[in-house]
Amino acid sequence: MPANKTGSSPKKKKSRRLRLIVIAVVLLLVGGVGYGTYWSISTVRASFPETTGSLQLKGLSGPVQVKRDGYGIPQIYASTPEDLFRAQGFVQAQDRFWEMDVRRHMTSGRLSEMFGSGQVETDAFLRTMGWHRVAKKEYDTKLSPATKKYLRSYSDGVNAYLKDHSGKELSVEYAALDFKNEGYKPEKWSPVDSVAWLKAMAWDLRGNMQDEVDRALASSRLDPDQIEDLYPSYPYDRNKPIVQDGALDRATDRFDPKATSTETTGSGTGTAPGAGSAAQGLQTGLSSLSKTLDKIPALLGPNGTGIGSNSWVIDGKHTTTGKPLLANDPHLAPQLPSVWYQMGLHCKKVSSACPYDTAGFTFSGMPGVVIGHNQNISWGMTNLGADVSDLYLEKVTSDSYLYDGKQVPFTTRDETIKVAGGKSRTITVRTSNNGPIVSDRDDELTEVGRNAPVGRGGDGVAPDRGDGYAVALKWTALSPSNSMDAVFGLNTARNFTDFRKAARDFAVPSQNLIYADTKGNIGYQAPGKIPVRAKGDGRYPAPGWDSRYKWSKYVPQSALPWELNPERGYIVTANQAVIDKRKYPYLLTEDWGYGARSQRISDLIESKIKDGGKVSTEDMQSMQMDDSSEIAKLLTPYLLKIDIKDEYVGEAQKLLEGWDYTQDSDSAAAAYFNAVWRNTLMLAFGNKLPKELRVKGQCMRVRPADDSGPAEDLDGNTRLVRECGTRDPDMAQPDGGDRWYEVVRKLLKEPRNDWWKSPGSRLDPGSHNRDELLKNAMKDARSELTAKLGKDINSWSWGRLHRLTLKNQTLGTEGPGVVQWLLNRGPWNLGGGEAAVNATGWNAAGGYGVTWVPSMRMVVNLDNLDKSRWINLTGASGHAYHAHYTDQTEKWAKGELLPWAFSKSAVDKQTDDELALTP
């Protein structure tokens, strides 16, 4: 890589400034006037891919056709798998190389090489976890020869494109990057770069790590019972789990009583964390760890209790086609371009030598199709949510840590982080037998565990805290697996047996896999590498010095739940519990999604099929856009019973009369209810949480956490101190997800519960019971919406509050303002909402803006695959101002789906551009 310049002369700076202005003007002209006139301007036009004619691609054994429809979605036809994946790499590099380059630098902890010193801390944390190192071990030791061959072919295709393109020819972002990192040139793509992306997705879907941290942080202000109030048990009797009539293959795996541990309290020691000063050391350390963890979701998306996905499948007895229909819409952070890339991969003649005939959604930078269908089966995915990560407190002395009474030396390695425009940084990564020491990545984390409320653990008293415990991360994704093999296995599966065989390789991220085939079968398989804890349940940081809290083994693949053709005729997965824990011997997690979405989908299906009704493709599409609010159904009757004497507030209250609980973008009632819900949460819970869980910059006067005395001292002076939140808005609590639905559901029946009490002030009387707090929330919501939307309630709409802005990766979030303006798109006013089926998520603590979305939607018709439908959040292209940059977004926002051609004849009819790749 060329050396980075550490400074520039005034003349150079002026020259660069001028170039930036020129580029800005060019892009403004392109965006404002139209494509035809200005496409000849090299800075913008140079990166647009060639999609017609003929190009030579070195290494091909025969000609390959790339057919693109009117939305630029490619379908590739080749005679061998190697040619197919070589062409896939070439085509994805044409459309999305900037995205691919940013992703691989993230997964390898090398963002600083592109963007400078601002990414050093993020890189240090990623290097500590070692995603790229693990991916390399997977490639070297775990993956099948065929998978490795396909990964090499894919890399060859990417590198063939790089050989003939650089700088602005790759994308306009490289032209902008050149101002900060002059002379940057992408290095060759490697197979490990592709494998590492699965680590990033595993992180995005890592389960309950944030809940584990949040519970520990909450202990500084809340007692154990209060914390349990905020994490209620799953409502199995009301919201049905995924597997109801399924099977467990446990013929070779006896029931293991250790695996049914139901300990639910304590820092992994059986003793719940106490409140007050005893928790301050753990509080300080874990709050810093939480901030460090948040740096990664800033790139990948939030990880909270509301985020998830929907998928469901209905058998032919209940569909208008007589064959199954399968729907899927994964919920992820909005990105521009979308995290997904649509394409088809077709062998010209399907045979054992070339078995691929598949289409769907994949990731740029990775061969194969991740979600979609082939000629025989279709499959979808949602996050299973299994608890596959634990934080361990470690007693450290010098260069060793305590384990079962003995000092064990750390395994260490040095990592050098190269920094664009600056000096390289070297870090030392320490690893215990519980995983890498993540607390080393922040100065404050050296305080982790000081006075930590671990109680009595192990065979006696917890070890002396000294300067505090360190924190290690144990996570299944940090052990090599062969998940990449599963992708190719799913792509070529012909039946349910093949499907389950492929699923066995899908170690991380642990996903719910649903299934349908052209013969009429539907099914489900829970795959994944899921730990069994010898002691404890993973809800709090565990004592790393006690071997009884280690992971004793993994749940046998033969014991993971599955279903085939259940009698009810459909299967729904939407991040709810997989199976009733009262009927299952293994602990998968205690932190499921709470089933609001899954049960709504089940209810919609039941309402269609009762009395012999049939579900159509259009019905499936309509269900995906269902925006009914479960919490509104529960809470609104209470709100309407409150006597509001203030006409100003009463006017808003009347919006809820006769409301059907749907959250259309133009609904004034939805806007007001969601504002009431947000303010209810803040008054009842948010203002009582520690600053580490509250929104950064939101300040209030509170009693110190270690002060249990009266609000005033003997001289009448207040004991209250000003305290400001520290968490990013997208990750703060209470987030308003369906966990909070369950919290409030219970409390509504207890009108004098202490949670309803809210302290007052000179201007605010506070509240002493449920109705007083709800009245105050309605008043606050009226004032808030008046300020945001105006005095006239007839002009209010949910969509004006609930907006989506699509931001280009990295430069669209942290680049110069003009660059952000040029690369980003939106806003769009959206309907839907938190824990609705149309899950346009928002964080109630942080505001109403959209923080995660259905990142794509598809409905697969197993009777006629050419009548399937799909849509992406953005478009096929990653090039700003290209026709396919965001050409699907408007339709996506309206809930429309595009025709999805699959057969060669159907693809030919939809083809607008055809490119021949020749040897």
PDB file of N, CA, C and O in Angstrom, residues 202-230:
ATOM      1  N   ALA A 202     -22.929 -12.403  12.428  1.00  0.00           N
ATOM      2  CA  ALA A 202     -23.118 -13.051  13.722  1.00  0.00           C
ATOM      3  C   ALA A 202     -23.112 -12.013  14.838  1.00  0.00           C
ATOM      4  O   ALA A 202     -23.863 -12.120  15.809  1.00  0.00           O
ATOM      5  N   TRP A 203     -22.241 -10.998  14.712  1.00  0.00           N
ATOM      6  CA  TRP A 203     -22.204  -9.940  15.722  1.00  0.00           C
ATOM      7  C   TRP A 203     -23.521  -9.179  15.732  1.00  0.00           C
ATOM      8  O   TRP A 203     -24.077  -8.861  16.783  1.00  0.00           O
ATOM      9  N   ASP A 204     -24.038  -8.871  14.563  1.00  0.00           N
ATOM     10  CA  ASP A 204     -25.292  -8.145  14.456  1.00  0.00           C
ATOM     11  C   ASP A 204     -26.431  -8.935  15.085  1.00  0.00           C
ATOM     12  O   ASP A 204     -27.417  -8.361  15.556  1.00  0.00           O
ATOM     13  N   LEU A 205     -26.309 -10.255  15.101  1.00  0.00           N
ATOM     14  CA  LEU A 205     -27.383 -11.129  15.580  1.00  0.00           C
ATOM     15  C   LEU A 205     -26.912 -11.956  16.767  1.00  0.00           C
ATOM     16  O   LEU A 205     -27.265 -13.111  16.918  1.00  0.00           O
ATOM     17  N   ARG A 206     -26.141 -11.319  17.659  1.00  0.00           N
ATOM     18  CA  ARG A 206     -25.419 -12.082  18.676  1.00  0.00           C
ATOM     19  C   ARG A 206     -26.257 -12.475  19.892  1.00  0.00           C
ATOM     20  O   ARG A 206     -25.766 -13.119  20.800  1.00  0.00           O
ATOM     21  N   GLY A 207     -27.515 -12.069  19.942  1.00  0.00           N
ATOM     22  CA  GLY A 207     -28.341 -12.532  21.051  1.00  0.00           C
ATOM     23  C   GLY A 207     -28.390 -11.570  22.210  1.00  0.00           C
ATOM     24  O   GLY A 207     -28.572 -10.369  22.039  1.00  0.00           O
ATOM     25  N   ASN A 208     -28.163 -12.075  23.425  1.00  0.00           N
ATOM     26  CA  ASN A 208     -28.510 -11.304  24.621  1.00  0.00           C
ATOM     27  C   ASN A 208     -27.338 -10.576  25.260  1.00  0.00           C
ATOM     28  O   ASN A 208     -27.417 -10.203  26.430  1.00  0.00           O
ATOM     29  N   MET A 209     -26.236 -10.370  24.560  1.00  0.00           N
ATOM     30  CA  MET A 209     -25.080  -9.732  25.182  1.00  0.00           C
ATOM     31  C   MET A 209     -25.442  -8.363  25.764  1.00  0.00           C
ATOM     32  O   MET A 209     -25.031  -8.014  26.874  1.00  0.00           O
ATOM     33  N   GLN A 210     -26.234  -7.586  25.006  1.00  0.00           N
ATOM     34  CA  GLN A 210     -26.601  -6.261  25.493  1.00  0.00           C
ATOM     35  C   GLN A 210     -27.493  -6.367  26.722  1.00  0.00           C
ATOM     36  O   GLN A 210     -27.370  -5.579  27.658  1.00  0.00           O
ATOM     37  N   ASP A 211     -28.403  -7.337  26.741  1.00  0.00           N
ATOM     38  CA  ASP A 211     -29.244  -7.539  27.926  1.00  0.00           C
ATOM     39  C   ASP A 211     -28.390  -7.903  29.135  1.00  0.00           C
ATOM     40  O   ASP A 211     -28.659  -7.460  30.257  1.00  0.00           O
ATOM     41  N   GLU A 212     -27.367  -8.713  28.915  1.00  0.00           N
ATOM     42  CA  GLU A 212     -26.471  -9.117  30.002  1.00  0.00           C
ATOM     43  C   GLU A 212     -25.781  -7.897  30.610  1.00  0.00           C
ATOM     44  O   GLU A 212     -25.706  -7.741  31.836  1.00  0.00           O
ATOM     45  N   VAL A 213     -25.285  -7.014  29.736  1.00  0.00           N
ATOM     46  CA  VAL A 213     -24.639  -5.791  30.209  1.00  0.00           C
ATOM     47  C   VAL A 213     -25.649  -4.881  30.892  1.00  0.00           C
ATOM     48  O   VAL A 213     -25.407  -4.344  31.977  1.00  0.00           O
ATOM     49  N   ASP A 214     -26.826  -4.715  30.274  1.00  0.00           N
ATOM     50  CA  ASP A 214     -27.826  -3.786  30.808  1.00  0.00           C
ATOM     51  C   ASP A 214     -28.314  -4.199  32.189  1.00  0.00           C
ATOM     52  O   ASP A 214     -28.525  -3.357  33.065  1.00  0.00           O
ATOM     53  N   ARG A 215     -28.513  -5.487  32.383  1.00  0.00           N
ATOM     54  CA  ARG A 215     -28.974  -5.941  33.707  1.00  0.00           C
ATOM     55  C   ARG A 215     -27.927  -5.623  34.774  1.00  0.00           C
ATOM     56  O   ARG A 215     -28.269  -5.201  35.887  1.00  0.00           O
ATOM     57  N   ALA A 216     -26.654  -5.849  34.421  1.00  0.00           N
ATOM     58  CA  ALA A 216     -25.596  -5.559  35.388  1.00  0.00           C
ATOM     59  C   ALA A 216     -25.511  -4.064  35.673  1.00  0.00           C
ATOM     60  O   ALA A 216     -25.343  -3.640  36.823  1.00  0.00           O
ATOM     61  N   LEU A 217     -25.652  -3.226  34.638  1.00  0.00           N
ATOM     62  CA  LEU A 217     -25.603  -1.784  34.828  1.00  0.00           C
ATOM     63  C   LEU A 217     -26.788  -1.293  35.657  1.00  0.00           C
ATOM     64  O   LEU A 217     -26.658  -0.381  36.474  1.00  0.00           O
ATOM     65  N   ALA A 218     -27.941  -1.893  35.441  1.00  0.00           N
ATOM     66  CA  ALA A 218     -29.148  -1.472  36.166  1.00  0.00           C
ATOM     67  C   ALA A 218     -29.009  -1.690  37.661  1.00  0.00           C
ATOM     68  O   ALA A 218     -29.698  -1.045  38.464  1.00  0.00           O
ATOM     69  N   SER A 219     -28.116  -2.591  38.060  1.00  0.00           N
ATOM     70  CA  SER A 219     -28.003  -2.946  39.476  1.00  0.00           C
ATOM     71  C   SER A 219     -27.501  -1.802  40.350  1.00  0.00           C
ATOM     72  O   SER A 219     -27.587  -1.876  41.570  1.00  0.00           O
ATOM     73  N   SER A 220     -26.984  -0.727  39.732  1.00  0.00           N
ATOM     74  CA  SER A 220     -26.519   0.392  40.544  1.00  0.00           C
ATOM     75  C   SER A 220     -27.684   1.195  41.108  1.00  0.00           C
ATOM     76  O   SER A 220     -27.525   1.904  42.106  1.00  0.00           O
ATOM     77  N   ARG A 221     -28.853   1.104  40.480  1.00  0.00           N
ATOM     78  CA  ARG A 221     -30.010   1.864  40.963  1.00  0.00           C
ATOM     79  C   ARG A 221     -31.204   0.986  41.317  1.00  0.00           C
ATOM     80  O   ARG A 221     -32.083   1.409  42.054  1.00  0.00           O
ATOM     81  N   LEU A 222     -31.248  -0.211  40.780  1.00  0.00           N
ATOM     82  CA  LEU A 222     -32.409  -1.067  40.994  1.00  0.00           C
ATOM     83  C   LEU A 222     -32.020  -2.294  41.796  1.00  0.00           C
ATOM     84  O   LEU A 222     -30.914  -2.815  41.657  1.00  0.00           O
ATOM     85  N   ASP A 223     -32.960  -2.759  42.615  1.00  0.00           N
ATOM     86  CA  ASP A 223     -32.690  -3.986  43.362  1.00  0.00           C
ATOM     87  C   ASP A 223     -33.033  -5.193  42.479  1.00  0.00           C
ATOM     88  O   ASP A 223     -33.619  -5.040  41.402  1.00  0.00           O
ATOM     89  N   PRO A 224     -32.668  -6.409  42.911  1.00  0.00           N
ATOM     90  CA  PRO A 224     -32.880  -7.585  42.065  1.00  0.00           C
ATOM     91  C   PRO A 224     -34.325  -7.779  41.620  1.00  0.00           C
ATOM     92  O   PRO A 224     -34.579  -8.140  40.471  1.00  0.00           O
ATOM     93  N   ASP A 225     -35.285  -7.524  42.519  1.00  0.00           N
ATOM     94  CA  ASP A 225     -36.686  -7.702  42.142  1.00  0.00           C
ATOM     95  C   ASP A 225     -37.110  -6.696  41.082  1.00  0.00           C
ATOM     96  O   ASP A 225     -37.896  -7.021  40.173  1.00  0.00           O
ATOM     97  N   GLN A 226     -36.618  -5.475  41.195  1.00  0.00           N
ATOM     98  CA  GLN A 226     -36.952  -4.468  40.200  1.00  0.00           C
ATOM     99  C   GLN A 226     -36.388  -4.841  38.837  1.00  0.00           C
ATOM    100  O   GLN A 226     -37.046  -4.661  37.810  1.00  0.00           O
ATOM    101  N   ILE A 227     -35.177  -5.360  38.825  1.00  0.00           N
ATOM    102  CA  ILE A 227     -34.584  -5.782  37.556  1.00  0.00           C
ATOM    103  C   ILE A 227     -35.409  -6.909  36.939  1.00  0.00           C
ATOM    104  O   ILE A 227     -35.681  -6.915  35.729  1.00  0.00           O
ATOM    105  N   GLU A 228     -35.839  -7.836  37.766  1.00  0.00           N
ATOM    106  CA  GLU A 228     -36.668  -8.929  37.245  1.00  0.00           C
ATOM    107  C   GLU A 228     -37.995  -8.406  36.709  1.00  0.00           C
ATOM    108  O   GLU A 228     -38.529  -8.954  35.743  1.00  0.00           O
ATOM    109  N   ASP A 229     -38.532  -7.342  37.304  1.00  0.00           N
ATOM    110  CA  ASP A 229     -39.759  -6.726  36.789  1.00  0.00           C
ATOM    111  C   ASP A 229     -39.572  -6.302  35.332  1.00  0.00           C
ATOM    112  O   ASP A 229     -40.516  -6.356  34.532  1.00  0.00           O
ATOM    113  N   LEU A 230     -38.357  -5.857  35.002  1.00  0.00           N
ATOM    114  CA  LEU A 230     -38.095  -5.329  33.672  1.00  0.00           C
ATOM    115  C   LEU A 230     -37.705  -6.401  32.664  1.00  0.00           C
ATOM    116  O   LEU A 230     -37.547  -6.106  31.475  1.00  0.00           O
TER     117      LEU A 230
END
